Short mmCIF file of C-alpha atoms in Angstrom, two decimals:
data_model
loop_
_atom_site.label_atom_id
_atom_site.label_comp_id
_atom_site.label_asym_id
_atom_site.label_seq_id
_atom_site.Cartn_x
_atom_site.Cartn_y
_atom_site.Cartn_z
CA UNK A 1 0.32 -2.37 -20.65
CA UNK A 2 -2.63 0.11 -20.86
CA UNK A 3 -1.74 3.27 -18.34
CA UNK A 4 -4.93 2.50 -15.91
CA UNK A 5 -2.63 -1.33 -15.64
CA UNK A 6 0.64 0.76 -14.68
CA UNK A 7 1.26 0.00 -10.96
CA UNK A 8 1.51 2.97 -8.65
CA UNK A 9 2.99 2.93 -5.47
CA UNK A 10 0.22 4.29 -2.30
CA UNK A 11 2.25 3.56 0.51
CA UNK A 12 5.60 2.29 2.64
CA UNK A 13 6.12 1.06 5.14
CA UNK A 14 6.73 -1.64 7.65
CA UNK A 15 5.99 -5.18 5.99
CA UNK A 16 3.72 -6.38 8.01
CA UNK A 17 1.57 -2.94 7.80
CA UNK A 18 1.96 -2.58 4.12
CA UNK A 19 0.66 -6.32 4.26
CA UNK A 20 -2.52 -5.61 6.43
CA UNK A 21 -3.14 -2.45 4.23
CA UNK A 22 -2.83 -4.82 0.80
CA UNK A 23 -5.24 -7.62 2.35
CA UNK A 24 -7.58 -4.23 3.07
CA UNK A 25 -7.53 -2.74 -0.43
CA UNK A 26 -8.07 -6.38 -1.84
CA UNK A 27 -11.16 -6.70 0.59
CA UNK A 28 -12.32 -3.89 -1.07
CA UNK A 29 -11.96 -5.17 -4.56
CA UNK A 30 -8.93 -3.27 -5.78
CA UNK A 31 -6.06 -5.13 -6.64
CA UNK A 32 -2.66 -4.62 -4.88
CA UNK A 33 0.60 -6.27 -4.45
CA UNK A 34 3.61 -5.66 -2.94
CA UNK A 35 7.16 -5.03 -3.66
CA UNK A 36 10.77 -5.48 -0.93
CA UNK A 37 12.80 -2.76 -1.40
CA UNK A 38 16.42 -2.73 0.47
CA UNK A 39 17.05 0.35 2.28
CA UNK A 40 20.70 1.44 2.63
CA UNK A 41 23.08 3.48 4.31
CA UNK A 42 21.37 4.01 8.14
CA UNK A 43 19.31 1.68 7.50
CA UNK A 44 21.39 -0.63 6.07
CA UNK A 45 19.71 -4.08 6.91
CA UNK A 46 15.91 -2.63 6.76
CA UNK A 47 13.77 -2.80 4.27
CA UNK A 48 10.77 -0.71 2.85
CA UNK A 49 7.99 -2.33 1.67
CA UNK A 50 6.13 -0.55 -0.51
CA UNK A 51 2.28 -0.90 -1.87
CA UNK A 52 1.12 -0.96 -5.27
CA UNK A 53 -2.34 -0.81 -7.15
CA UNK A 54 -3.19 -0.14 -10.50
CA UNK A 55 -3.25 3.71 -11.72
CA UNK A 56 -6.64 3.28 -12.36
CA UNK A 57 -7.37 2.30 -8.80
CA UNK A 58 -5.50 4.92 -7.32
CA UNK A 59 -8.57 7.01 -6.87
CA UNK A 60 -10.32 4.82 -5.05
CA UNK A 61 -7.65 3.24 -2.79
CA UNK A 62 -6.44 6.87 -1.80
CA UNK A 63 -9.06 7.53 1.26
CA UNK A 64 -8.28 3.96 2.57
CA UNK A 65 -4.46 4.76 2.38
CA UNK A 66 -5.28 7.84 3.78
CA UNK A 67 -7.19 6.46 6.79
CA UNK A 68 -4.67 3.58 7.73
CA UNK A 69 -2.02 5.81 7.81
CA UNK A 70 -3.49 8.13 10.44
CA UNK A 71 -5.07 5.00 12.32
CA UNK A 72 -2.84 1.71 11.64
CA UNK A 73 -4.56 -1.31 12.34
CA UNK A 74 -7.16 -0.39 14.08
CA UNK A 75 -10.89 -1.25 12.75
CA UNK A 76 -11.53 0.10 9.78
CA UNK A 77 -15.63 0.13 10.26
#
């Protein structure tokens, strides 16, 4: 795999935000995907959902990221 392929994670979270923030990226053409992760200990029964894009994306996805996470779901216009 080429090192701009290697998947790097952006953000974690909740699933269904890491969800809304992969069908965002996608939207904007960069390609995402997500990965379950179980949490243990205190949050034994949790889990983090992390989201990935290629390292070559990373650049570009990073002010999106960087946006949601200050302002969730809320319109992205």
């Amino acid at each position: 795999m080429p090192p701009d392929d290697e998947p790097v994670a952006v953000y974690f979270g909740e699933e269904t935000d890491s969800l809304f923030l992969k069908t965002l990226l996608e939207g904007r053409g960069i390609q995402a995907s997500l990965k379950n992760f179980s949490m243990s200990g205190g949050g034994l029964g949790r889990t983090d959902v992390r989201v990935f894009v290629a390292r070559g994306d990373v650049e570009r996805a990073q002010p999106l990221v960087e946006h949601f996470k200050v302002h969730g779901r809320k319109s992205l216009d």
